[in-house]
Structure formats: C-alpha cells, structure tokens
Coordinates of C-alpha atoms and ligand atoms in Angstrom, one line a residue:
M16 CA -11.0 9.6 8.9
N17 CA -13.6 11.2 6.7
S18 CA -11.1 12.2 4.2
A19 CA -9.7 8.7 4.1
L20 CA -13.0 7.4 2.8
G21 CA -13.4 10.4 0.5
L22 CA -17.2 10.2 0.5
D23 CA -17.6 14.0 0.5
R24 CA -16.1 13.9 -3.0
V25 CA -18.5 11.2 -4.3
K26 CA -22.1 12.4 -4.5
S27 CA -24.0 9.3 -5.2
V28 CA -23.8 5.9 -6.8
D29 CA -25.4 7.3 -9.9
S30 CA -22.7 9.9 -10.4
I31 CA -20.1 7.1 -10.2
A32 CA -21.9 5.2 -12.9
L33 CA -21.6 8.2 -15.1
Q34 CA -17.9 8.5 -14.5
T35 CA -17.1 4.9 -15.4
Q36 CA -15.8 4.6 -18.9
P37 CA -17.2 2.4 -21.6
M38 CA -15.4 -0.9 -21.8
S39 CA -12.9 -1.1 -24.6
D40 CA -10.2 -3.3 -25.8
S41 CA -7.3 -1.6 -24.0
S42 CA -4.7 -2.9 -26.4
A43 CA -6.4 -0.9 -29.2
D44 CA -5.5 2.3 -27.3
H45 CA -1.9 1.5 -27.1
G46 CA -1.3 -0.3 -30.3
D47 CA 1.4 2.0 -31.4
N48 CA 4.4 1.2 -29.4
S49 CA 7.0 2.8 -31.7
N50 CA 10.0 4.5 -30.1
F51 CA 13.5 5.4 -31.0
I52 CA 14.8 2.0 -30.0
R53 CA 12.3 0.2 -32.2
D54 CA 13.4 2.5 -35.1
I55 CA 17.0 1.4 -34.6
I56 CA 15.9 -2.3 -34.6
D57 CA 13.8 -1.7 -37.7
A58 CA 16.8 -0.3 -39.5
D59 CA 19.1 -3.2 -38.3
L60 CA 16.6 -5.7 -39.7
A61 CA 16.2 -3.8 -42.9
S62 CA 19.9 -3.6 -43.5
G63 CA 20.3 -7.3 -42.7
K64 CA 22.6 -6.6 -39.7
H65 CA 20.3 -8.8 -37.7
T66 CA 17.8 -11.4 -38.6
R67 CA 16.6 -12.1 -35.0
I68 CA 16.3 -9.7 -32.1
V69 CA 17.7 -10.8 -28.8
T70 CA 17.3 -8.7 -25.6
R71 CA 17.9 -9.2 -21.9
F72 CA 16.6 -7.9 -18.6
P73 CA 19.6 -7.9 -16.3
P74 CA 18.6 -7.2 -12.6
E75 CA 21.1 -7.4 -9.8
P76 CA 19.5 -9.8 -7.3
N77 CA 20.0 -7.3 -4.4
G78 CA 16.4 -6.4 -3.8
Y79 CA 12.9 -6.7 -5.1
L80 CA 11.9 -5.2 -8.4
H81 CA 10.0 -1.9 -8.5
I82 CA 7.9 0.0 -10.9
G83 CA 11.1 1.4 -12.6
H84 CA 12.2 -2.2 -13.4
A85 CA 8.7 -2.8 -14.9
K86 CA 9.5 -0.2 -17.5
S87 CA 12.7 -2.1 -18.5
I88 CA 10.9 -5.5 -18.4
C89 CA 8.1 -4.3 -20.6
L90 CA 10.6 -2.7 -23.0
N91 CA 13.0 -5.7 -23.3
F92 CA 10.4 -8.5 -23.2
G93 CA 7.9 -6.4 -25.3
I94 CA 10.5 -5.9 -28.1
A95 CA 11.5 -9.5 -28.1
R96 CA 7.9 -10.6 -28.4
D97 CA 6.9 -8.1 -31.0
Y98 CA 9.8 -8.9 -33.2
G99 CA 9.6 -12.7 -32.8
G100 CA 12.9 -12.8 -31.0
Y101 CA 13.6 -13.6 -27.4
C102 CA 14.6 -12.1 -24.1
N103 CA 16.8 -13.5 -21.4
L104 CA 16.4 -12.9 -17.7
R105 CA 20.0 -12.5 -16.6
F106 CA 21.0 -12.1 -13.0
D107 CA 23.8 -9.6 -12.9
D108 CA 25.3 -11.1 -9.7
T109 CA 28.8 -9.6 -9.4
N110 CA 28.4 -8.2 -5.8
P111 CA 28.1 -11.3 -3.7
E112 CA 27.7 -9.4 -0.4
K113 CA 24.3 -8.0 -1.3
E114 CA 22.7 -10.8 -3.3
S115 CA 20.4 -13.6 -2.2
I116 CA 18.2 -16.4 -3.2
E117 CA 15.2 -14.7 -1.8
Y118 CA 15.7 -11.8 -4.2
I119 CA 16.3 -14.2 -7.1
N120 CA 13.0 -16.0 -6.5
S121 CA 11.1 -12.8 -6.1
I122 CA 12.4 -11.4 -9.4
R123 CA 11.5 -14.6 -11.3
R124 CA 8.0 -14.5 -9.8
D125 CA 7.5 -10.8 -10.7
V126 CA 8.6 -11.1 -14.3
E127 CA 6.3 -14.1 -14.7
W128 CA 3.4 -12.3 -13.0
L129 CA 3.8 -9.4 -15.4
G130 CA 3.1 -12.0 -18.1
Y131 CA 6.5 -12.5 -19.7
E132 CA 8.5 -15.6 -20.5
W133 CA 12.2 -15.6 -20.7
H134 CA 14.2 -17.7 -23.1
S135 CA 16.9 -18.5 -20.6
N136 CA 17.7 -17.4 -17.1
P137 CA 21.4 -17.4 -16.6
F138 CA 23.6 -15.8 -13.9
A139 CA 26.4 -13.6 -15.0
S140 CA 28.4 -15.7 -12.5
D141 CA 27.8 -18.7 -14.8
Y142 CA 30.4 -16.9 -17.0
F143 CA 33.1 -16.3 -14.4
E144 CA 35.4 -18.9 -16.0
Q145 CA 34.9 -17.4 -19.5
L146 CA 35.4 -13.9 -18.1
Y147 CA 38.6 -14.9 -16.5
G148 CA 39.8 -16.2 -19.9
Y149 CA 38.9 -12.9 -21.5
A150 CA 40.9 -11.0 -18.8
I151 CA 43.9 -13.2 -19.5
D152 CA 43.5 -12.4 -23.2
L153 CA 43.6 -8.7 -22.4
I154 CA 46.7 -9.1 -20.3
K155 CA 48.4 -11.0 -23.1
Q156 CA 47.6 -8.2 -25.5
G157 CA 49.2 -5.7 -23.1
K158 CA 45.8 -4.2 -22.5
A159 CA 45.3 -5.0 -18.8
Y160 CA 47.7 -4.9 -15.8
V161 CA 47.7 -5.6 -12.2
D162 CA 47.8 -2.5 -10.1
S163 CA 49.0 -2.6 -6.5
Q164 CA 48.1 0.9 -5.4
D165 CA 45.8 1.1 -2.4
A166 CA 42.3 2.5 -2.8
D167 CA 43.3 6.0 -1.7
E168 CA 46.2 6.2 -4.1
M169 CA 44.0 5.0 -6.9
R170 CA 41.4 7.5 -6.2
A171 CA 43.9 10.4 -6.0
N172 CA 45.5 9.4 -9.2
R173 CA 42.2 9.0 -11.1
G174 CA 41.9 12.8 -11.6
T175 CA 38.7 14.7 -11.7
L176 CA 36.3 15.9 -14.4
K177 CA 38.6 18.9 -14.9
E178 CA 42.0 17.3 -14.3
P179 CA 43.4 14.3 -16.1
G180 CA 44.5 11.2 -14.1
V181 CA 48.1 10.1 -13.3
D182 CA 49.5 6.8 -14.5
S183 CA 49.9 4.1 -11.8
P184 CA 53.6 3.3 -11.0
Y185 CA 52.6 -0.3 -11.8
R186 CA 51.3 0.4 -15.2
G187 CA 54.5 -0.7 -16.9
R188 CA 54.5 -4.2 -15.5
S189 CA 55.5 -6.8 -18.0
I190 CA 52.9 -9.1 -19.5
D191 CA 54.5 -12.1 -17.7
E192 CA 54.5 -10.4 -14.4
N193 CA 50.8 -9.4 -14.9
L194 CA 49.9 -13.0 -15.9
H195 CA 51.7 -14.3 -12.8
L196 CA 50.1 -11.8 -10.4
F197 CA 46.6 -12.2 -11.8
E198 CA 46.8 -16.0 -11.4
A199 CA 48.1 -15.6 -7.9
M200 CA 45.1 -13.2 -7.2
K201 CA 42.8 -16.0 -8.4
N202 CA 44.6 -18.6 -6.4
D203 CA 44.0 -16.9 -3.1
K204 CA 47.5 -15.6 -2.5
F205 CA 46.4 -12.1 -1.5
A206 CA 44.2 -10.3 0.9
D207 CA 41.2 -8.2 -0.2
G208 CA 42.3 -4.9 -1.7
E209 CA 46.0 -5.8 -2.2
H210 CA 45.8 -5.8 -6.0
V211 CA 43.3 -5.1 -8.7
L212 CA 43.3 -5.9 -12.4
R213 CA 42.8 -2.7 -14.6
A214 CA 42.3 -2.1 -18.3
K215 CA 45.1 -0.2 -19.8
I216 CA 43.3 2.5 -21.7
D217 CA 44.0 6.2 -21.1
M218 CA 44.5 8.0 -17.8
Q219 CA 44.2 11.3 -19.6
S220 CA 40.8 10.5 -21.2
P221 CA 38.1 13.1 -20.6
N222 CA 35.8 10.2 -19.9
I223 CA 36.7 9.0 -16.4
N224 CA 35.3 5.6 -17.2
L225 CA 38.2 5.1 -19.6
R226 CA 40.9 6.0 -17.1
D227 CA 42.2 2.5 -16.7
P228 CA 38.9 1.1 -15.1
V229 CA 39.2 -1.7 -12.6
L230 CA 38.1 -5.1 -14.2
Y231 CA 38.7 -7.4 -11.2
R232 CA 39.0 -7.1 -7.5
I233 CA 39.8 -9.5 -4.6
R234 CA 36.9 -10.3 -2.4
H235 CA 36.9 -13.2 0.1
V236 CA 33.1 -13.7 0.3
T237 CA 30.9 -16.7 -0.5
H238 CA 28.9 -16.2 -3.6
H239 CA 25.2 -17.4 -3.7
N240 CA 25.9 -19.2 -7.0
T241 CA 29.6 -20.0 -7.2
G242 CA 30.2 -20.6 -3.5
D243 CA 33.9 -20.2 -2.6
T244 CA 35.2 -21.1 -6.0
W245 CA 36.3 -17.5 -6.6
C246 CA 38.0 -14.9 -4.4
I247 CA 38.3 -12.5 -7.3
Y248 CA 35.2 -11.0 -8.8
P249 CA 34.8 -9.1 -12.1
L250 CA 33.3 -5.6 -12.1
Y251 CA 30.0 -4.7 -13.6
D252 CA 31.3 -3.0 -16.8
F253 CA 33.6 -5.9 -17.7
T254 CA 30.9 -8.5 -16.9
H255 CA 28.0 -6.8 -18.5
G256 CA 29.1 -6.3 -22.1
L257 CA 30.8 -9.7 -22.2
S258 CA 27.7 -11.5 -20.8
D259 CA 25.7 -9.7 -23.5
A260 CA 28.1 -11.0 -26.2
I261 CA 28.2 -14.5 -24.8
E262 CA 24.4 -14.7 -25.0
G263 CA 24.2 -13.2 -28.4
I264 CA 22.2 -10.2 -27.3
T265 CA 21.7 -7.8 -30.3
H266 CA 20.5 -4.7 -28.4
S267 CA 21.5 -4.1 -24.9
L268 CA 19.1 -1.6 -23.4
C269 CA 20.0 0.3 -20.3
T270 CA 19.2 3.5 -18.5
L271 CA 20.9 6.8 -19.3
E272 CA 23.3 6.8 -16.3
F273 CA 25.3 4.3 -18.4
E274 CA 25.7 6.5 -21.3
D275 CA 29.3 7.4 -20.2
H276 CA 30.0 3.7 -19.8
R277 CA 29.2 3.0 -23.4
A278 CA 32.8 3.9 -24.5
L279 CA 34.1 1.2 -22.1
Y280 CA 31.4 -1.3 -23.2
D281 CA 32.7 -0.8 -26.8
W282 CA 36.3 -0.8 -25.8
I283 CA 36.0 -4.2 -24.2
L284 CA 34.1 -5.8 -27.0
D285 CA 36.3 -4.2 -29.7
N286 CA 39.5 -5.6 -28.0
L287 CA 38.3 -9.2 -27.5
E288 CA 37.0 -11.9 -29.8
T289 CA 33.5 -12.6 -28.8
P290 CA 30.8 -14.7 -30.3
A291 CA 28.6 -11.6 -31.0
R292 CA 28.9 -7.8 -31.0
P293 CA 25.9 -6.2 -29.2
V294 CA 25.3 -2.5 -29.0
Q295 CA 24.3 -0.6 -25.9
I296 CA 21.4 1.8 -26.2
E297 CA 20.3 4.1 -23.4
F298 CA 16.9 5.4 -22.4
A299 CA 15.6 7.6 -19.6
R300 CA 14.8 5.8 -16.4
L301 CA 11.3 6.0 -15.0
Q302 CA 10.9 8.7 -12.3
L303 CA 7.5 8.7 -10.7
E304 CA 6.1 11.3 -8.4
Y305 CA 5.7 10.5 -4.8
S306 CA 7.9 7.5 -5.0
L307 CA 11.3 6.1 -4.5
T308 CA 12.8 3.9 -7.2
S309 CA 16.1 2.9 -5.7
K310 CA 16.5 -0.6 -4.2
R311 CA 18.9 0.8 -1.6
K312 CA 16.3 3.2 -0.3
L313 CA 13.5 0.7 -0.5
N314 CA 15.7 -1.7 1.4
Q315 CA 16.1 0.9 4.1
L316 CA 12.3 1.3 4.4
V317 CA 12.0 -2.4 4.9
S318 CA 14.9 -2.9 7.3
E319 CA 13.8 0.1 9.5
G320 CA 10.3 -1.2 9.7
Q321 CA 8.7 1.8 8.1
V322 CA 6.7 -0.7 6.0
S323 CA 5.8 -4.3 6.7
G324 CA 8.1 -5.7 4.1
W325 CA 9.1 -5.5 0.4
D326 CA 5.5 -6.5 -0.4
D327 CA 3.9 -3.8 1.8
P328 CA 1.0 -2.6 -0.4
R329 CA 2.3 1.0 -0.1
M330 CA 5.6 0.1 -1.7
L331 CA 5.8 0.5 -5.5
T332 CA 7.6 -2.8 -5.7
I333 CA 6.0 -5.2 -8.1
S334 CA 5.2 -7.5 -5.1
G335 CA 3.8 -4.6 -3.1
M336 CA 1.6 -3.5 -6.1
R337 CA 0.4 -7.1 -6.5
R338 CA -0.6 -7.3 -2.9
R339 CA -2.2 -3.9 -3.2
G340 CA -4.4 -5.1 -6.0
F341 CA -2.7 -3.8 -9.1
T342 CA -3.2 -6.1 -12.1
P343 CA -0.3 -7.0 -14.4
E344 CA -2.3 -5.5 -17.3
S345 CA -2.5 -2.1 -15.5
I346 CA 1.2 -2.0 -15.1
V347 CA 2.0 -3.1 -18.7
N348 CA -0.5 -0.5 -19.9
F349 CA 1.1 2.2 -17.8
C350 CA 4.5 1.3 -19.4
D351 CA 2.9 1.6 -22.8
M352 CA 1.4 5.0 -21.9
I353 CA 4.6 6.6 -20.7
G354 CA 6.7 5.4 -23.7
V355 CA 10.4 5.3 -24.0
T356 CA 12.6 8.3 -24.8
R357 CA 16.0 9.7 -24.0
K358 CA 14.6 12.7 -22.2
Y359 CA 14.3 12.7 -18.4
S360 CA 10.8 13.5 -17.1
T361 CA 8.9 12.8 -14.0
I362 CA 5.7 10.9 -14.5
E363 CA 2.6 12.1 -12.5
M364 CA 1.3 9.5 -10.1
G365 CA -2.1 10.2 -11.7
V366 CA -0.9 8.4 -14.9
L367 CA -0.3 5.1 -12.9
E368 CA -3.5 5.5 -11.0
T369 CA -5.5 6.1 -14.2
A370 CA -4.0 3.0 -15.8
L371 CA -5.1 1.1 -12.7
R372 CA -8.6 2.5 -12.5
D373 CA -9.2 2.0 -16.2
D374 CA -8.3 -1.7 -15.9
L375 CA -10.1 -2.3 -12.6
N376 CA -13.2 -0.5 -13.8
V377 CA -13.6 -3.1 -16.5
R378 CA -12.7 -6.0 -14.3
A379 CA -14.0 -5.4 -10.8
V380 CA -17.1 -7.0 -9.4
R381 CA -19.4 -4.5 -7.8
R382 CA -20.4 -4.9 -4.2
M383 CA -21.6 -2.9 -1.2
A384 CA -19.5 -2.6 1.9
V385 CA -19.6 -0.2 4.8
I386 CA -16.2 0.6 6.1
N387 CA -16.9 2.9 9.0
P388 CA -20.4 1.8 10.1
V389 CA -23.2 3.3 12.0
K390 CA -26.4 1.4 12.8
V391 CA -29.7 2.3 11.1
I392 CA -33.0 0.8 12.5
I393 CA -36.0 1.2 10.2
D394 CA -38.7 1.6 12.7
N395 CA -41.7 0.8 10.4
Y396 CA -40.1 -2.2 8.7
P397 CA -41.3 -5.5 10.1
E398 CA -38.8 -7.2 12.4
D399 CA -39.0 -10.7 10.9
Q400 CA -39.1 -9.5 7.3
E401 CA -36.3 -10.1 4.8
E402 CA -36.2 -9.3 1.2
F403 CA -33.6 -9.5 -1.6
F404 CA -32.7 -7.0 -4.2
T405 CA -31.0 -8.1 -7.4
G406 CA -27.8 -6.2 -8.1
A407 CA -25.7 -6.4 -11.3
N408 CA -22.2 -7.6 -10.7
H409 CA -21.0 -5.1 -13.3
P410 CA -22.9 -2.1 -14.7
Q411 CA -21.7 -2.6 -18.2
N412 CA -21.0 -6.3 -18.5
P413 CA -24.0 -8.5 -18.3
D414 CA -21.7 -11.6 -18.5
Y415 CA -20.8 -10.9 -14.9
G416 CA -24.3 -11.8 -13.8
T417 CA -26.1 -10.6 -10.7
R418 CA -26.3 -11.3 -7.0
E419 CA -29.0 -11.0 -4.4
V420 CA -28.5 -8.3 -1.8
P421 CA -30.4 -9.0 1.5
F422 CA -32.4 -6.2 3.1
T423 CA -33.7 -6.2 6.7
R424 CA -34.9 -3.8 9.4
E425 CA -31.4 -3.2 10.8
L426 CA -28.7 -1.9 8.5
Y427 CA -25.3 -0.3 8.5
I428 CA -24.5 2.8 6.6
E429 CA -21.3 4.8 6.4
R430 CA -20.8 7.1 9.4
D431 CA -19.7 9.8 6.9
D432 CA -23.1 9.5 5.2
F433 CA -24.8 11.0 8.2
M434 CA -24.5 14.5 9.5
E435 CA -26.4 15.9 12.4
D436 CA -26.2 19.6 11.6
A437 CA -26.0 19.3 7.9
P438 CA -25.6 22.3 5.5
R439 CA -28.3 22.7 2.9
K440 CA -26.3 21.0 0.2
F441 CA -25.6 17.9 2.2
F442 CA -27.6 15.3 0.2
R443 CA -27.1 12.4 2.4
L444 CA -28.8 11.5 5.7
S445 CA -29.5 14.0 8.5
P446 CA -32.4 14.5 10.9
G447 CA -35.7 14.9 9.0
R448 CA -34.1 14.4 5.6
E449 CA -34.8 11.7 3.1
V450 CA -32.2 9.7 1.2
R451 CA -32.3 6.8 -1.2
L452 CA -30.8 3.5 -0.2
R453 CA -29.1 1.9 -3.2
F454 CA -31.4 -0.7 -4.9
A455 CA -33.9 -0.4 -2.0
Y456 CA -36.1 2.3 -0.5
Y457 CA -36.2 6.0 0.5
I458 CA -35.6 6.4 4.2
T459 CA -36.0 9.4 6.5
C460 CA -34.0 10.0 9.7
Q461 CA -36.4 10.4 12.6
Q462 CA -34.2 10.2 15.7
V463 CA -30.5 10.1 16.6
I464 CA -29.4 8.0 19.5
K465 CA -26.0 8.7 21.1
N466 CA -23.8 6.9 23.6
D467 CA -22.5 8.5 26.9
A468 CA -19.6 10.0 25.0
G469 CA -22.0 11.8 22.7
E470 CA -21.2 9.7 19.7
V471 CA -23.9 8.8 17.3
E472 CA -24.8 5.1 17.9
T473 CA -28.0 4.4 16.1
L474 CA -30.2 6.2 13.7
I475 CA -33.9 5.5 13.9
C476 CA -35.4 5.9 10.5
S477 CA -38.7 5.3 8.7
Y478 CA -39.0 4.0 5.1
D479 CA -41.5 4.5 2.4
P480 CA -42.7 1.1 1.2
E481 CA -43.9 2.8 -2.1
S482 CA -40.4 3.7 -3.0
R483 CA -39.2 0.2 -3.5
G484 CA -36.5 0.0 -6.2
G485 CA -35.5 3.6 -5.6
S486 CA -38.3 5.8 -7.0
S487 CA -41.6 7.0 -5.6
P488 CA -44.9 7.0 -7.4
D489 CA -45.6 10.6 -6.4
G490 CA -42.4 11.7 -8.2
R491 CA -40.8 13.0 -5.1
K492 CA -37.2 14.0 -5.7
V493 CA -34.4 12.5 -3.5
K494 CA -31.0 13.7 -4.5
G495 CA -28.7 11.4 -2.6
T496 CA -28.1 7.7 -2.9
I497 CA -26.1 5.9 -0.3
H498 CA -24.9 2.3 0.2
W499 CA -25.7 0.0 3.1
V500 CA -25.4 -3.5 4.3
S501 CA -28.0 -5.6 6.2
A502 CA -26.8 -6.0 9.8
R503 CA -27.9 -9.6 10.2
H504 CA -26.2 -10.7 7.0
A505 CA -23.1 -8.5 7.3
V506 CA -19.6 -10.1 7.2
D507 CA -17.2 -8.5 9.7
A508 CA -13.9 -7.5 8.1
T509 CA -10.9 -5.3 8.6
V510 CA -10.1 -2.9 5.8
N511 CA -6.7 -1.3 5.2
L512 CA -7.0 2.1 3.6
Y513 CA -3.8 2.8 1.8
D514 CA -2.6 6.1 0.5
R515 CA 0.6 7.3 -1.0
L516 CA 3.7 6.5 1.2
F517 CA 5.2 10.0 0.7
T518 CA 3.6 13.4 0.8
S519 CA 6.3 15.0 -1.3
T520 CA 6.5 14.7 -5.1
N521 CA 10.2 13.8 -5.0
P522 CA 11.0 12.1 -1.7
G523 CA 14.3 10.8 -3.2
A524 CA 15.6 14.3 -3.6
A525 CA 15.1 15.3 0.0
A526 CA 18.1 15.3 2.3
D527 CA 16.2 12.8 4.4
F528 CA 13.3 11.0 2.8
H529 CA 11.9 10.0 6.2
R530 CA 10.5 13.5 6.6
A531 CA 8.4 13.0 3.5
L532 CA 6.7 9.9 4.8
N533 CA 3.0 10.2 4.9
P534 CA 1.8 9.5 8.4
E535 CA -1.7 8.6 7.1
S536 CA -0.5 6.2 4.4
L537 CA -2.2 3.4 6.2
V538 CA -5.5 3.7 8.1
V539 CA -6.8 0.5 9.5
M540 CA -10.6 0.2 9.7
P541 CA -11.3 -2.8 12.0
D542 CA -15.0 -2.7 11.9
A543 CA -16.0 -2.9 8.3
K544 CA -19.2 -4.7 7.2
F545 CA -19.5 -6.5 3.8
E546 CA -22.5 -7.7 2.0
P547 CA -22.4 -11.6 2.1
A548 CA -21.6 -12.2 -1.5
I549 CA -17.8 -11.7 -1.2
E550 CA -15.0 -14.1 -1.6
L551 CA -13.0 -13.6 1.6
S552 CA -9.6 -15.1 0.8
G553 CA -7.6 -16.0 -2.1
N554 CA -6.5 -12.6 -3.3
T555 CA -7.8 -13.0 -6.8
L556 CA -11.0 -11.1 -7.4
A557 CA -10.9 -7.4 -7.6
Y558 CA -14.0 -5.7 -6.1
Q559 CA -15.4 -2.2 -6.5
F560 CA -17.1 -1.3 -3.3
E561 CA -19.6 1.2 -4.5
R562 CA -18.6 4.8 -3.9
L563 CA -15.5 3.7 -1.9
G564 CA -13.0 2.4 -4.5
Y565 CA -11.3 -0.8 -5.6
F566 CA -10.5 -3.5 -3.0
I567 CA -8.9 -6.9 -2.9
S568 CA -8.5 -9.5 -0.1
D569 CA -5.1 -9.4 1.5
Y570 CA -2.8 -12.4 1.5
D571 CA -3.5 -12.8 5.2
S572 CA -7.2 -12.7 4.8
T573 CA -9.2 -15.8 5.8
S574 CA -12.9 -16.5 5.9
E575 CA -12.7 -16.3 9.7
R576 CA -10.7 -13.1 9.7
P577 CA -11.3 -11.2 6.4
I578 CA -8.8 -8.5 5.6
F579 CA -9.2 -6.3 2.6
N580 CA -6.8 -3.8 1.0
R581 CA -8.1 -0.7 -0.7
T582 CA -6.3 -0.7 -4.0
M583 CA -7.4 2.7 -5.1
T584 CA -10.1 5.3 -4.6
L585 CA -12.5 5.8 -7.4
R586 CA -11.1 9.1 -8.3
D587 CA -8.1 11.2 -7.6
S588 CA -8.5 12.9 -4.3
W589 CA -5.0 14.4 -4.5
A590 CA -5.3 16.6 -7.5
K591 CA -7.4 19.2 -5.7
I592 CA -6.6 18.9 -2.0
G593 CA -2.9 18.1 -2.3
Q594 CA -2.7 15.8 0.6
P595 CA -5.0 14.1 3.0
G596 CA -6.0 15.8 6.2
Ligands
ATP627 P1 18.5 0.3 -8.2 O1 19.2 1.6 -8.2 O2 17.1 0.5 -7.7 O3 19.3 -0.8 -7.5 P2 19.4 -0.6 -10.6 O4 19.4 0.1 -11.9 O5 20.7 -0.7 -9.9 O6 18.3 0.0 -9.7 P3 19.3 -3.2 -11.6 O7 18.9 -4.5 -10.9 O8 20.7 -3.1 -11.9 O9 18.8 -2.0 -10.7 O10 18.3 -3.0 -12.8 C1 18.0 -3.9 -13.8 C2 17.6 -3.2 -15.0 O11 16.4 -2.4 -14.7 C3 18.6 -2.3 -15.5 O12 18.7 -2.5 -16.9 C4 18.2 -1.0 -15.2 O13 18.6 0.0 -16.2 C5 16.7 -1.1 -15.2 N1 16.1 -0.1 -14.3 C6 16.3 0.1 -13.0 N2 15.6 1.1 -12.5 C7 14.9 1.6 -13.6 C8 14.0 2.7 -13.8 N3 13.7 3.5 -12.8 N4 13.5 2.9 -15.0 C9 13.8 2.1 -16.0 N5 14.6 1.1 -15.9 C10 15.2 0.8 -14.7
MG628 MG1 22.4 -1.7 -10.2

C-alpha cells in the first residue's frame, strides 16, 4: 500500500514545486512535424501531381480505438489539416460478424474527442454496389474467376514462401460462366464457402498476395449497415484500394504489415478505371511498452472480465485513457513526439507518461487530499477555533486564483507520513519529531494511540503558534513538509489508484498475456479525505493532489459518493524499482 502512494519517493511539497516545469506553449516544442510522408506530399504538390491532399482514417468497427489508432488518426487528420486538405473517417466494415453500432459510435466519439473533424464519414459497405460492378468488370476482362475449390484445397494449392502455388482446376472457366456463377453467388444460390471470386494474377508469384487472391466470399450474415441485401462480401484488399479511389484519397497511409499487399493494391487500381489513383504508403505501427495494441486481445480482456470494460482506466483505449484523465492534447503531443518512420521500434511507456505529466502540470488545479488517512489531534489548538489558509490553485499560473483551506484541531494526514520507529533520514512525522504542515504550522508528535489490533489510530501532536505560515521566528529548521485535511471539513471519497495493467514490457509477445497481468494494477482506497474545494462529479477538471499525483473524478462519481481516479503519479516510480511491490 505504501508503494501505491509512492510518498517515500516524494520528499516534500517544496521539492515537487522544483520539479514542475515552467509553463510553455507546447505547440512550440513540436512545431516541426516533418516526416518521410510529408516529404512525399511536398514533392507531389511541387510537381503538380496533386493540388489538394485527401487522407482517410479507416478503422474496422470491431472494437474500440486504442493508442495505436491515435497515431494513425494524428497522422492522417494532422496532414489533412496542415496541408489545407481533408480527411475522411471511413468504416472498413467488410466483416459483418464482428462489427457493431456500439463500436461505430465509440470510434466517432474518440476521433472527435481527440480534436479532429472529418470531411465525410462513409462506410466501405456504402460502396458494395460499386464494388460489385468493379468485380464484374474484372471478370469481363478475364482477370477474375469463380473458384469452386474448398478451403483446404485452396490452402494447399496456394504454395508457401518457398514453393509456388498451383493453378486451380477452375482457373480456365470462360468469362460467361464466371459472370453467370458470380451473379448466382450474389443471388443467394449457394451456401457459404461453395464458391469464391478470385483475381487471376499469378499463382507462381513470389508475393503470396498476388497468387490469385480472393476478392469475394459468400457469407449469409446480416450486416449492420446493409442488412440482408448481400450474401457475398468483398475482402479487405479489394475493398480498401477501391474505396480510397472512390473517395479521391491522394495518400493512403497504412501500417507496414500491408507493405506486401501494396502490389495487389496497385494491381486492382491499375486494372480498373477508377475516378482517382491513390498511392499506398506504409509506416511503422506504434508499439508501446507494457501494453497490448490489438483489438482482439483487448476484446478478450473485456469479455473475460479482467477489466471493467473497454473504458477501464487501465486500458490504453482512447476511451479508457479519457476516463483515466488523459487529455486529448497529451495524446496528440505524444504522437508528435514519437514521429512517423518506417522503422519498427518500441516506445517506452515513460514517453507517454511524460507527455501526460507535462500537460497536466500546466493544467491541473492544486489541492490537498489524504488517501490513506490517520487522525491527528493537535492538543494545544483550541477546540472551537477554525482558520483559513490561502492556497494558490496553481503555483505558476496566477490566473487560476486561490482557494481557502480550512484548518482545525483535528486533521487527517497520510498514514505513510508517519513512522513509529523512524530512521534518522525520515523527515516526516514520528514520535518527538517536528514536521511542517503545508501552508499552516509546525507540529510535533507527542503520543501515539493504537487500537486493540496494534494499529496506529490517532496521533496526539502539539503545534507551535509562532510557526504560522510555515516558518519559525527562531529560524528552527524543519526538513519535511506534509499535506493534511481538516477532519471537520473533509469530504469522504473513494480513490482508485491505477497502475500499469501489465508487468512485462511486451505482454503481447508472451505465450499467454494473462501471466503478465499486474495484480496491483488497481488499488481501491475507500477512505480518502479531500479538502472541501473540489468538484466531485462531472469528470472535467484535472487535479493535482499535492505529493500524490494527478486525479480526475470518475464517470460514476457523484457529490454523495465521490470516486476519483489517479491519472498518474507525479514522477515515474517504475524506472528505478521496476515494478510495484
Ligand atoms: P487491430 O489489430 O487492433 O484490430 P487494426 O490495424 O486491425 O488493429 P483497424 O481498425 O484496421 O485496426 O485500424 C485502422 C487504422 O489504424 C489502420 O490504418 C491501421 O493501420 C491503424 N493502426 C492500427 N493499429 C495501429 C498502431 N498500433 N499504430 C499505428 N497505426 C495503427
Ligand atoms: Mg484490421
């Protein structure tokens, strides 16, 4: 529990103030967004190949977006914005089994929340009729045929990386027969898997993607957008390039796994008359330490109940990060910081956390909260007395104003800020030792009262009235400063302390990622005490609870039952200790 708070790594409020960085215009730090893709675009504009840049972000609505998608969103929408063009949000919805309206709505919300506006928001399924026409066109050119091998035969005849494939016995079907069969496929004359439509390219090609790839398959499932209109569905490669062309996309940006598909992308567009001729450009996908960026695996975490949902604050989904207290700016800045290249690398979690801390440090309203409380009674402080200390809402930004912090005889301090048998270098409270209460007075611990179980229940202390404001006229040195909350004024709250969901840097590579789950990724503190000046619901305002980190009210928080999430600690506690414990 001690390590969850991390107070042993934070000496005093003053040392935190020193760590905070001067406020700066963050856009100035990341003004240079150049990358190899922008170089290509610059050249295309200079040569007159294009006069307006059009991009798209094409998620499949089969899950919620994650931090990896954010990289693609920032890239595509960022380029469109910077070049005065536009970007479409296109749902690549060719696998009806896995897609849903819930996912569609969450994706729209996430893109908007990140601060981007799409030009149009089509479904690839809106083009099914046109795609069908393109398929007929290929058949008529003798460049596509209906194959009736079953799945096993097709797989066996496809060859391997070392061995070429074998032509299907149906490859020589006449154009008329193909047209007839394909129409019958469309008209619901066959069962799933009976036939497929394939491009007629080259079964000997060293690129397996060109060995007569499947363009259409039969699937008797209801589609979220087209209902039961279709029982044949086009495959990704066929759909993607043509959708790009239909929309007039100039630069189709995708991740490097699709590099080997580019030849097929080009083949399709080179063999059909389309309204535009986009090019595919690949970049390295985001890989982030300690995280999974695969919708399939994230889905598994949700369906197994390992997390509370897609928006569990430990999930690096956009919706989870939002609930956790990430700002859109911190995510966009992170994407700027990591840049775009063709080389795979794994980004340290610290980069994301730094982007978040830098942004929250500028934004967050400062408050005091005690998360794991122990009662302090100041023996020589009058029982009916109450005074107010004025605290800045932000140490560097006077525009944030101030608030009044009530002080009374009974307070709460952090249990971790007291130690009974303290070593010499423990600069917080222990019997006979003096500590500074933030804003207020020096107090000295006189007596420790324990319950029957031997746990510390109350600390009887004395205060020095001369030390008001935090210094003593006799120049007496007090090293430690701790935070506190007046018991009478305290607001009771539950605080969720979140940590990384995985203990291993690459959980996705493990045979079973479950073994890498961090059992301490969520510690619930049911007994927290807040100073009164805190907005308890609404999930808008970021707080820095002094010495503890950044916090935000959870969606479920109400003024009757406040629940706060710790967004991030004030500094990285993983760098040195590796993992909590
Ligand atoms: P997943 O494997 O999680 O389902 P995906 O790539 O299949 O991911 P899509 O919905 O197809 O998910 O992705 C939409 C866009 O986001 C694609 O252009 C894809 O290249 C991009 N994208 C997905 N993951 C990443 C990532 N980790 N880094 C950068 N871009 C990504
Ligand atoms: Mg995909």
